[in-house]
């Protein structure tokens, strides 16, 4: 076919298209771009990134040779910086066991019975299973048949299978402390039942612990067995203290915790002091709270929301009952008020998610068994137990509401530079989504900017929808615009518009 004839045929074809075709074309384009926009928006809210951008970076860029420019020598400084950054992110995203975690049978399961929702994620429960195997098992378990059964029980995923294994262990050895622990945690449906089982576990655990102490120097295996029996005994006493706290025997709980901290000082990584802080706040023993803070709010020790916000609460308590924003704006802040505001800013910088829960701007859920420091999971766990202590102090929440947002003016780029703490970790959102149940809306800080492709697909969807609507409502006018655009056809020499109508007459049926 001659080139000129082909160009003429294409021009005639384009001129023969009716407005119905343009309505269908723009409508279909609008529908497809709308579906892409909805998917992009959903993916961004679920994963915090753009799907198109992620696919482009992960799959298309290597195909286009985009990785070649990033290849560097193994010993280059860029590789070293990347490895240091990755190590820092791993340490920042370390997941900690929640010091005040609830009881599975008596609290989490009761919540499921009432609401039909699962408060714990699989990831969270899997971490707990790993903790139990670390705390409650050792290499000498094969020497005692009951411990062998319990070793398998802690690895079971199915709760009924774990409970059945615990009863099997008790049939082999009626003094198997870890079997009582498992039954107290998972089978007991009330705190009273859990406490009863933990008391049986304590009696058996103390006997085993004394026996292990006498044999600890005989071999490395006996030393490992003593460490395991120590962990079991500390865990039992701590849970007994938490039972006493929940049943209103707060002074008894405080005594158990203090004795634990004195008897086993190396076990500070269990954060028993956070249980003690909460119980002392319930007793309103603020001088004792300050004494605990003086010991644990140290620059060499890891911080937590409980430490930072309790310190802020104590300083807020001295001024909150007389604080007024109007008065403070007229006369300025006093020294005590400045100290309280600085303490609030320090706490908010450490964990910016807490204030919305304390001010009841976000609804609370049951705290997970593990938390990520500075993340939303830690904020949920702190507010769940400490909201009542902030409410008890007159004006504390008012002062928090008036001052907490000022923190963000001091750290405009929180992912790059902090004020009192290291920069805010960028990995908290991903970890919190694994720890918190899907029905909870995870708090994100700092707020992520909406990706370019969401703006692009939204604009494309809107523009094509408008064009489709205009074409449907005003077909003649839009047809004139379409024909005017085709006069500048890229297909080569074009016939005059009048000639094309004479040679190939169009139907007036729209």
XYZ file of C-alpha atoms in Angstrom:
510
model
C 0.000 0.000 0.000
C 1.292 3.457 -0.855
C 2.214 5.615 2.130
C -0.081 8.428 1.068
C -3.055 6.093 0.721
C -2.431 4.581 4.143
C -2.294 8.023 5.726
C -5.517 9.024 3.990
C -7.230 5.849 5.188
C -6.169 6.524 8.804
C -7.418 10.106 8.552
C -10.763 8.984 7.143
C -11.075 6.412 9.922
C -10.436 8.988 12.638
C -12.912 11.418 11.047
C -15.571 8.730 10.883
C -15.629 8.130 14.664
C -18.894 9.146 16.333
C -19.249 10.918 19.710
C -20.429 7.600 21.184
C -16.951 6.237 20.642
C -15.392 9.137 22.562
C -17.889 8.749 25.410
C -17.036 5.044 25.642
C -13.298 5.737 25.387
C -13.184 8.422 28.063
C -15.621 6.539 30.297
C -13.534 3.367 30.143
C -10.348 5.356 30.804
C -11.978 7.006 33.794
C -13.133 3.650 35.178
C -9.724 2.000 34.799
C -7.838 4.955 36.284
C -10.389 5.080 39.127
C -9.796 1.415 39.943
C -6.033 1.987 39.876
C -6.474 4.998 42.187
C -8.580 3.016 44.673
C -6.066 0.164 44.703
C -3.147 2.569 45.142
C -4.902 4.311 48.049
C -5.728 1.001 49.741
C -2.168 -0.292 49.277
C -0.705 2.941 50.653
C -2.866 2.788 53.788
C -2.058 -0.903 54.348
C 1.666 -0.911 53.551
C 2.680 2.752 53.711
C 4.077 2.889 50.153
C 2.918 3.175 46.546
C 2.439 -0.134 44.704
C 3.439 1.346 41.325
C 6.528 2.938 42.860
C 7.473 -0.273 44.635
C 7.102 -2.359 41.457
C 9.099 0.217 39.491
C 11.966 0.195 41.955
C 11.963 -3.567 42.606
C 11.405 -4.972 39.113
C 11.596 -2.394 36.339
C 14.704 -0.554 37.507
C 16.974 -3.659 37.418
C 15.672 -4.519 33.937
C 16.578 -1.017 32.758
C 20.062 -1.271 34.206
C 19.367 1.048 37.127
C 21.498 -0.949 39.539
C 24.738 -0.558 37.650
C 25.294 2.985 38.791
C 24.883 1.957 42.421
C 27.558 -0.741 42.308
C 30.605 0.229 44.327
C 33.705 -1.354 45.685
C 33.227 -3.703 48.637
C 35.299 -1.490 50.898
C 33.747 1.814 49.858
C 32.425 4.276 52.384
C 28.899 4.138 50.889
C 28.669 0.405 51.613
C 29.909 0.990 55.128
C 27.317 3.692 55.709
C 24.552 1.440 54.395
C 25.601 -1.434 56.645
C 25.759 0.893 59.654
C 22.296 2.222 58.826
C 20.873 -1.290 58.510
C 22.397 -2.308 61.841
C 20.948 0.800 63.473
C 17.497 0.062 62.063
C 17.666 -3.498 63.371
C 18.548 -2.298 66.877
C 15.889 0.433 66.783
C 13.210 -2.061 65.776
C 13.953 -4.504 68.568
C 10.717 -5.837 70.022
C 10.436 -6.017 73.820
C 8.144 -8.112 75.977
C 5.377 -5.980 77.473
C 6.118 -5.780 81.228
C 2.394 -5.520 82.031
C 1.080 -8.039 79.504
C -2.336 -9.475 80.289
C -3.342 -13.074 80.963
C -4.403 -15.011 77.885
C -7.176 -17.049 79.464
C -8.533 -14.585 82.007
C -8.301 -11.412 79.887
C -7.471 -11.828 76.197
C -9.780 -14.816 75.699
C -12.622 -13.165 77.583
C -12.311 -10.221 75.198
C -12.602 -12.615 72.261
C -15.697 -14.225 73.777
C -17.407 -10.843 74.158
C -16.396 -9.127 70.914
C -15.543 -11.995 68.569
C -12.235 -10.248 67.750
C -8.756 -11.653 68.242
C -6.688 -9.118 70.253
C -3.354 -10.857 69.577
C -1.668 -11.288 66.222
C 0.079 -14.441 65.096
C 3.401 -12.592 65.062
C 2.919 -11.485 68.674
C 1.999 -14.975 69.877
C 4.914 -16.485 67.977
C 7.281 -14.128 69.798
C 5.746 -15.228 73.099
C 6.296 -18.877 72.168
C 9.968 -18.089 71.549
C 10.166 -16.298 74.920
C 8.649 -19.269 76.715
C 11.129 -21.655 75.123
C 13.993 -19.355 76.141
C 12.796 -18.837 79.718
C 11.349 -22.245 80.559
C 13.512 -24.807 78.749
C 17.180 -25.864 78.787
C 19.468 -28.577 77.452
C 18.895 -30.881 80.440
C 15.131 -31.213 79.953
C 15.596 -34.756 78.662
C 16.646 -35.799 82.187
C 13.115 -35.150 83.493
C 10.198 -36.616 81.481
C 7.810 -33.871 82.587
C 10.184 -31.165 81.298
C 10.476 -33.036 77.995
C 6.693 -32.918 77.615
C 6.631 -29.208 78.513
C 9.348 -28.498 75.985
C 6.993 -29.802 73.308
C 4.054 -27.950 74.887
C 5.712 -24.533 74.524
C 6.232 -25.240 70.837
C 2.599 -26.138 70.191
C 0.571 -23.566 68.258
C -2.834 -24.888 69.268
C -3.903 -23.734 72.793
C -5.912 -26.921 73.594
C -2.875 -29.021 72.643
C -0.668 -26.974 74.977
C -3.138 -27.348 77.851
C -3.403 -31.094 77.245
C 0.393 -31.407 77.284
C 0.538 -29.500 80.597
C -1.823 -32.016 82.194
C 0.298 -34.847 80.808
C 3.365 -33.293 82.434
C 1.546 -33.061 85.788
C 0.636 -36.741 85.544
C 4.350 -37.512 85.192
C 5.413 -35.062 87.899
C 2.945 -33.322 90.182
C 5.621 -30.696 91.007
C 6.166 -29.503 87.423
C 6.161 -25.725 87.903
C 6.066 -24.803 84.225
C 2.919 -26.919 83.713
C 1.114 -24.882 86.368
C 2.397 -21.694 84.692
C 0.923 -22.692 81.350
C -2.437 -23.599 82.917
C -2.529 -20.321 84.854
C -1.780 -18.306 81.726
C -4.059 -20.052 79.250
C -6.706 -22.212 80.937
C -7.696 -20.073 83.930
C -10.677 -17.879 83.015
C -10.456 -15.551 86.030
C -7.610 -13.829 87.847
C -8.550 -15.723 91.015
C -8.086 -19.070 89.232
C -4.818 -17.871 87.716
C -3.515 -16.827 91.140
C -4.408 -20.215 92.616
C -2.453 -22.022 89.907
C 0.497 -19.666 90.223
C 0.652 -20.365 93.962
C 0.911 -24.073 93.180
C 3.600 -23.247 90.645
C 5.461 -21.173 93.269
C 5.513 -24.049 95.728
C 6.908 -26.425 93.105
C 9.264 -23.805 91.642
C 10.890 -22.960 94.988
C 11.591 -26.634 95.659
C 13.217 -27.127 92.256
C 15.169 -23.857 92.582
C 16.698 -24.857 95.953
C 17.647 -28.231 94.524
C 19.323 -26.580 91.525
C 21.257 -24.188 93.768
C 22.872 -27.115 95.561
C 24.071 -28.670 92.277
C 24.954 -25.558 90.269
C 28.758 -26.012 90.438
C 28.820 -29.650 89.417
C 28.763 -29.057 85.642
C 27.836 -26.480 82.965
C 24.583 -28.372 82.461
C 23.637 -27.815 86.103
C 24.408 -24.100 85.738
C 22.094 -23.903 82.715
C 19.439 -25.718 84.715
C 19.790 -23.206 87.572
C 19.356 -20.296 85.131
C 16.197 -21.894 83.784
C 14.805 -22.556 87.270
C 15.651 -18.975 88.266
C 13.730 -17.634 85.277
C 10.748 -19.799 86.161
C 10.740 -18.640 89.805
C 11.047 -14.942 88.895
C 8.288 -15.253 86.301
C 5.944 -16.926 88.811
C 6.537 -14.309 91.512
C 6.079 -11.482 89.069
C 2.783 -12.862 87.807
C 1.628 -13.389 91.391
C 2.389 -9.711 92.035
C 0.327 -8.783 88.971
C -2.545 -10.954 90.197
C -2.438 -9.188 93.562
C -2.423 -5.810 91.775
C -5.454 -6.736 89.676
C -7.328 -8.052 92.724
C -6.775 -4.815 94.657
C -4.032 -6.009 97.030
C -1.648 -3.329 95.838
C 0.676 -3.152 98.847
C 1.207 -6.899 98.632
C 2.042 -6.518 94.949
C 4.536 -3.735 95.700
C 6.256 -5.867 98.353
C 6.624 -8.828 95.970
C 8.106 -6.588 93.278
C 10.549 -4.909 95.655
C 11.694 -8.280 96.979
C 12.198 -9.537 93.417
C 14.322 -6.523 92.494
C 16.472 -7.007 95.591
C 16.843 -10.769 95.253
C 17.534 -10.823 91.508
C 19.133 -7.472 90.564
C 20.738 -8.801 87.333
C 17.283 -9.352 85.815
C 16.678 -5.652 85.117
C 16.004 -6.484 81.458
C 12.655 -7.881 82.597
C 11.644 -4.273 83.461
C 10.005 -5.212 86.750
C 10.441 -1.570 87.798
C 7.714 -0.607 85.318
C 5.273 -2.876 87.165
C 6.408 -1.260 90.407
C 5.932 2.268 89.030
C 2.344 1.545 88.005
C 1.469 0.029 91.389
C 3.048 2.939 93.298
C 1.080 5.410 91.167
C -2.090 3.540 92.091
C -1.141 3.969 95.769
C -0.415 7.662 95.010
C 2.989 7.149 96.642
C 4.606 9.841 94.503
C 7.751 10.110 96.639
C 8.410 6.397 96.103
C 7.738 6.816 92.377
C 10.339 9.579 92.263
C 12.849 7.341 94.049
C 12.349 4.584 91.458
C 12.715 7.104 88.624
C 15.935 8.441 90.142
C 17.388 4.954 89.834
C 16.103 3.942 86.407
C 15.745 7.227 84.499
C 19.466 7.180 83.807
C 21.218 8.087 80.582
C 22.976 4.707 80.483
C 19.730 2.715 80.698
C 17.170 2.171 77.933
C 14.252 4.563 78.116
C 10.586 3.701 77.813
C 7.278 5.526 77.601
C 6.577 4.529 81.210
C 9.786 6.182 82.414
C 9.458 9.373 80.357
C 5.735 9.976 80.836
C 5.820 9.138 84.561
C 8.601 11.711 85.003
C 6.447 14.219 83.106
C 3.422 13.348 85.247
C 5.291 14.011 88.490
C 6.464 17.433 87.294
C 3.020 18.227 85.899
C 1.426 17.323 89.230
C 3.124 20.267 90.987
C 1.597 22.928 88.693
C -1.357 21.428 86.818
C -4.100 22.296 89.345
C -3.434 26.052 88.939
C -2.354 26.105 85.310
C -4.331 28.267 82.888
C -3.316 28.945 79.273
C -4.688 32.489 79.410
C -2.819 33.336 82.609
C 0.374 31.758 81.323
C 0.191 33.758 78.083
C -0.147 37.022 80.058
C 2.511 36.559 82.719
C 4.676 33.887 81.148
C 5.564 30.468 82.539
C 7.016 30.004 86.001
C 10.122 27.882 86.567
C 8.043 24.913 87.731
C 5.747 25.222 84.703
C 8.741 25.416 82.352
C 10.117 22.227 83.927
C 6.754 20.495 83.483
C 6.444 21.574 79.853
C 10.009 20.479 79.096
C 9.282 17.089 80.688
C 6.178 16.724 78.501
C 8.188 17.672 75.402
C 10.820 15.100 76.341
C 8.178 12.378 76.749
C 6.419 13.290 73.502
C 9.700 13.246 71.604
C 10.404 9.757 72.899
C 6.945 8.452 71.962
C 4.709 10.872 70.030
C 1.774 8.441 69.872
C 0.895 8.473 73.600
C -0.884 11.871 73.957
C -3.732 10.992 71.595
C -4.575 7.972 73.764
C -4.265 9.897 77.034
C -6.431 12.717 75.646
C -8.872 10.070 74.312
C -8.512 11.323 70.747
C -7.969 7.670 69.759
C -9.732 4.634 71.173
C -7.730 2.157 73.224
C -7.467 -1.580 72.617
C -6.014 -4.381 74.708
C -2.220 -4.041 74.747
C -0.164 -6.662 72.877
C 2.202 -9.098 74.590
C 5.170 -7.384 72.908
C 5.849 -3.734 72.235
C 8.131 -1.656 70.070
C 9.698 1.194 71.997
C 8.720 4.600 70.610
C 6.016 2.901 68.547
C 2.234 2.799 68.620
C 2.265 -0.580 70.389
C 4.158 0.914 73.339
C 1.766 3.875 73.392
C -1.244 1.551 73.593
C 0.352 -0.472 76.399
C 1.298 2.627 78.409
C -2.030 4.436 78.049
C -4.033 1.282 78.816
C -2.601 1.132 82.350
C -1.651 4.778 83.050
C -4.587 6.797 81.719
C -6.296 6.506 85.106
C -3.241 7.994 86.851
C -3.268 11.068 84.569
C -7.000 11.521 85.143
C -6.540 11.334 88.902
C -4.272 14.412 88.969
C -6.339 17.545 88.470
C -5.364 19.555 85.398
C -2.678 17.115 84.205
C -4.449 16.259 80.972
C -5.275 19.938 80.412
C -1.593 20.884 80.619
C -0.702 17.978 78.327
C -3.313 19.071 75.789
C -2.025 22.653 75.753
C 1.657 21.831 75.340
C 2.307 18.447 73.703
C 2.141 19.596 70.072
C 4.888 22.153 70.707
C 7.349 19.265 70.696
C 7.149 18.933 66.920
C 8.346 22.498 66.342
C 11.658 21.540 67.958
C 12.169 18.531 65.691
C 11.004 19.506 62.183
C 12.895 16.576 60.633
C 12.440 13.777 63.192
C 13.763 11.005 60.927
C 17.057 12.858 60.450
C 17.748 14.620 63.719
C 16.347 14.454 67.234
C 16.421 17.000 70.049
C 16.884 14.979 73.248
C 16.907 11.482 71.750
C 18.303 9.872 68.633
C 16.268 10.392 65.431
C 12.885 8.735 65.336
C 13.107 5.221 63.821
C 11.601 4.883 60.377
C 10.733 1.201 60.841
C 8.144 1.495 63.639
C 5.083 1.466 61.402
C 5.916 -1.895 59.811
C 6.658 -3.551 63.166
C 3.559 -2.081 64.830
C 1.338 -3.402 62.044
C 2.658 -6.893 62.863
C 2.130 -6.485 66.609
C -1.288 -4.788 66.660
C -4.539 -6.422 65.470
C -5.895 -5.514 62.027
C -8.991 -3.759 63.408
C -6.761 -1.148 65.088
C -5.802 1.944 63.071
C -2.041 2.176 63.582
C -0.732 5.621 64.497
C 2.036 6.784 62.142
C 4.659 9.438 62.906
C 5.769 11.427 61.088
C 2.859 11.447 58.678
C 3.937 10.166 55.292
C 3.396 12.331 52.249
C 0.944 10.910 49.714
C 2.996 9.341 46.895
C 3.122 10.964 43.455
C 1.317 8.089 41.749
C -1.754 8.540 43.957
C -1.948 12.203 42.921
C -1.361 11.184 39.301
C -4.056 8.491 39.183
C -6.508 10.759 41.005
C -5.916 13.533 38.471
C -6.153 11.112 35.544
C -9.392 9.634 36.857
C -10.934 13.073 37.454
C -9.907 14.542 34.103
C -11.123 11.568 32.060
C -14.395 11.526 33.992
C -14.956 15.217 33.251
C -14.157 14.694 29.540
C -16.530 11.714 29.393
C -19.301 13.751 31.018
C -18.790 16.700 28.674
C -18.699 14.417 25.618
C -21.936 12.789 26.712
C -23.704 16.092 27.424
C -22.297 18.168 24.517
C -21.378 15.709 21.732
C -21.374 18.303 18.922
C -19.078 20.746 20.696
C -16.678 18.020 21.825
C -16.728 16.608 18.279
C -15.565 19.974 16.939
C -12.668 19.948 19.434
C -11.742 16.396 18.436
C -11.800 17.279 14.716
C -9.744 20.400 15.320
C -7.153 18.252 17.009
C -7.085 15.826 14.095
C -6.295 18.569 11.591
C -2.768 18.449 12.990
C -2.595 14.690 12.434
C 0.832 13.035 12.773
C -0.042 10.520 10.063
C 1.163 12.604 7.128
C -0.751 14.675 4.502
C -4.340 15.131 5.534
C -7.338 15.629 3.310
C -9.321 18.807 3.780
C -12.068 18.302 6.295
C -14.780 19.106 3.726
C -13.328 16.617 1.186
C -13.358 13.839 3.691
C -17.025 14.437 4.404
C -17.773 14.397 0.654
C -15.858 11.205 -0.036
C -16.941 9.383 3.110
C -20.205 10.809 4.367
C -20.794 10.288 8.159
C -23.961 9.289 9.834
C -25.634 11.985 11.892
C -26.797 9.379 14.336
C -25.192 10.140 17.679
